[in-house]
mmCIF file of C-alpha atoms in Angstrom:
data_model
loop_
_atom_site.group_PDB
_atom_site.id
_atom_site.type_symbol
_atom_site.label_atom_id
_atom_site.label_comp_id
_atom_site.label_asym_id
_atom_site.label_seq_id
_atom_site.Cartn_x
_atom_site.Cartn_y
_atom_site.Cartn_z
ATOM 1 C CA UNK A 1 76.428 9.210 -8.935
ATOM 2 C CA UNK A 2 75.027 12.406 -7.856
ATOM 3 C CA UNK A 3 77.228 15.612 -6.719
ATOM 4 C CA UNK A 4 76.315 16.289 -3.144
ATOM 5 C CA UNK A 5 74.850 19.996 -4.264
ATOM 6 C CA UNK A 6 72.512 17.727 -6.383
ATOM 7 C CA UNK A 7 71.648 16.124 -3.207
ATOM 8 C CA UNK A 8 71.252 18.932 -1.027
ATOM 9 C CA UNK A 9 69.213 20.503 -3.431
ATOM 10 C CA UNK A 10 66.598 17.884 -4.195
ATOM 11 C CA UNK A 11 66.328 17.245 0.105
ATOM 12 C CA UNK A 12 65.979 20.862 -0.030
ATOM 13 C CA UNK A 13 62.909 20.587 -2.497
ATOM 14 C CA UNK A 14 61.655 17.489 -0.749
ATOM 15 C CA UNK A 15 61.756 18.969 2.751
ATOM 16 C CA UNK A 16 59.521 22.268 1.028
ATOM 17 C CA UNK A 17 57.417 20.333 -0.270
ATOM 18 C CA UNK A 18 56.622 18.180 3.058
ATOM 19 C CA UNK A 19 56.376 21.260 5.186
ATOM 20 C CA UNK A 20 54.233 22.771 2.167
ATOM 21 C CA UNK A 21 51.701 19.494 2.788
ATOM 22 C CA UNK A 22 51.700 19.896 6.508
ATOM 23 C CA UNK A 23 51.193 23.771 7.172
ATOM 24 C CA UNK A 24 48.286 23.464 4.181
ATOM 25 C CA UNK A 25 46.722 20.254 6.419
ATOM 26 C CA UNK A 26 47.137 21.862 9.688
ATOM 27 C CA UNK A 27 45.471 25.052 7.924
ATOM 28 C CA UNK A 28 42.968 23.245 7.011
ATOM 29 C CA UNK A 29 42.023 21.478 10.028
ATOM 30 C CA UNK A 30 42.277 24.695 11.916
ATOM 31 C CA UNK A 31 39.493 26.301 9.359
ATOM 32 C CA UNK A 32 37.297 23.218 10.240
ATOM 33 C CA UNK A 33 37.799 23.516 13.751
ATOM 34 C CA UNK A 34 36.825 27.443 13.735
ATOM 35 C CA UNK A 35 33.470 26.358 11.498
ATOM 36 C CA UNK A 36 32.573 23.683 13.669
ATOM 37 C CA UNK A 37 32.857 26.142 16.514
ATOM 38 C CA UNK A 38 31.220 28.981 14.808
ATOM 39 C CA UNK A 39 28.054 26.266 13.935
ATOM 40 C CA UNK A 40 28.050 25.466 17.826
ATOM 41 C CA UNK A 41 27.897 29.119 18.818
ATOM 42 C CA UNK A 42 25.344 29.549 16.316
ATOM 43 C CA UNK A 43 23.276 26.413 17.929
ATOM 44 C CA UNK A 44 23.824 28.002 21.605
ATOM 45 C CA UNK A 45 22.710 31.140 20.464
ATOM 46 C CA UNK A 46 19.472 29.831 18.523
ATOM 47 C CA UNK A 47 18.592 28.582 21.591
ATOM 48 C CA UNK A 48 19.080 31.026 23.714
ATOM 49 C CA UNK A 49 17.032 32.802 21.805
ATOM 50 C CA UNK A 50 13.918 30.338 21.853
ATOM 51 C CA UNK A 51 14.581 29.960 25.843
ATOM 52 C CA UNK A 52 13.849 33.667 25.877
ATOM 53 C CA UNK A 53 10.797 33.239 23.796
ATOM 54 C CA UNK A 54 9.929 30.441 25.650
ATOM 55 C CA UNK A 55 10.182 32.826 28.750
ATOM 56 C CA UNK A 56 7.983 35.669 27.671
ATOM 57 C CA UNK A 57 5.164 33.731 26.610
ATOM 58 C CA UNK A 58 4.899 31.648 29.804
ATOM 59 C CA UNK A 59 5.279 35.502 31.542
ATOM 60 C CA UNK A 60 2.950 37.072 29.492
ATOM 61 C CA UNK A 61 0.188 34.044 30.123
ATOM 62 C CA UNK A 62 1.208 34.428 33.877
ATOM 63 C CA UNK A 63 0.753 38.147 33.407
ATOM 64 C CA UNK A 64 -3.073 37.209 31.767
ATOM 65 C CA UNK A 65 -3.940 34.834 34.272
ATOM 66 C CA UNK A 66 -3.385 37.067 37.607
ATOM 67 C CA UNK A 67 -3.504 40.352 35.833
ATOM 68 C CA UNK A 68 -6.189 41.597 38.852
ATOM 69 C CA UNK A 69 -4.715 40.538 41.379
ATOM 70 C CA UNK A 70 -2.200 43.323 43.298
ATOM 71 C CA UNK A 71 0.819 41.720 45.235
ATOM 72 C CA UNK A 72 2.940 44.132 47.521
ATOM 73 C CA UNK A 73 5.524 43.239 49.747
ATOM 74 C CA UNK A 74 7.149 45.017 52.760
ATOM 75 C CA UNK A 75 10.391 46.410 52.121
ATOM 76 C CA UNK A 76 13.377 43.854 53.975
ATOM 77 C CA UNK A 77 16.732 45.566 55.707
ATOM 78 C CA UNK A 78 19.608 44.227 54.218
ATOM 79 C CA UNK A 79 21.613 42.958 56.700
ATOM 80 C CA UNK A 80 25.070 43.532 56.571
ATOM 81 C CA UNK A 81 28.243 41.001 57.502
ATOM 82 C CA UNK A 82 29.406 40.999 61.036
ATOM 83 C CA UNK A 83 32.450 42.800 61.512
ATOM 84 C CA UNK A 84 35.619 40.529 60.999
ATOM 85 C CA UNK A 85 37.798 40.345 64.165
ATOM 86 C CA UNK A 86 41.985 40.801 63.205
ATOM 87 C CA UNK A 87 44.042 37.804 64.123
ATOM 88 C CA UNK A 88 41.480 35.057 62.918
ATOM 89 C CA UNK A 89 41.740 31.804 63.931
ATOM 90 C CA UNK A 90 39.711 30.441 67.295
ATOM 91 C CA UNK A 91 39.821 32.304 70.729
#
């Protein structure tokens, strides 16, 4: 029968071991989560990026189409909020 040092020892090994396993699986799914999120920042900003294309051609063809015509518009006051009243609440 085994000396309880022997015992302590080998649940000592088998207890590295299993925490060994589980920090390199939790590693690992913690590099595949930052990939998949890299490839779906990658994906938003691919798109972005043909949105803005997208964008400037449809401007510049606007820009083409109505290129002699002269648009001006009258310069609109701002208005400003109303003065709040202390107290709140209804009069």
């Amino acid at each position: 029968m085994p000396s309880a040092p022997a015992l302590l020892t080998l649940l000592a090994l088998g207890s590295g071991f299993v925490a060994a396993l589980l920090a390199a699986n939790l590693m690992t799914a913690g590099h595949a989560r930052i990939a998949k999120r890299r490839a779906l920042l990658e994906a938003v900003r691919l798109k972005r990026e043909a949105h803005h294309r997208r964008v400037e051609r449809a401007l510049a063809a606007f820009d083409s189409a109505f290129d002699d015509i002269e648009i001006e518009f009258d310069p609109v006051p701002i208005l400003t909020p109303r003065p709040r009243v202390s107290g709140g609440g209804r009069g």
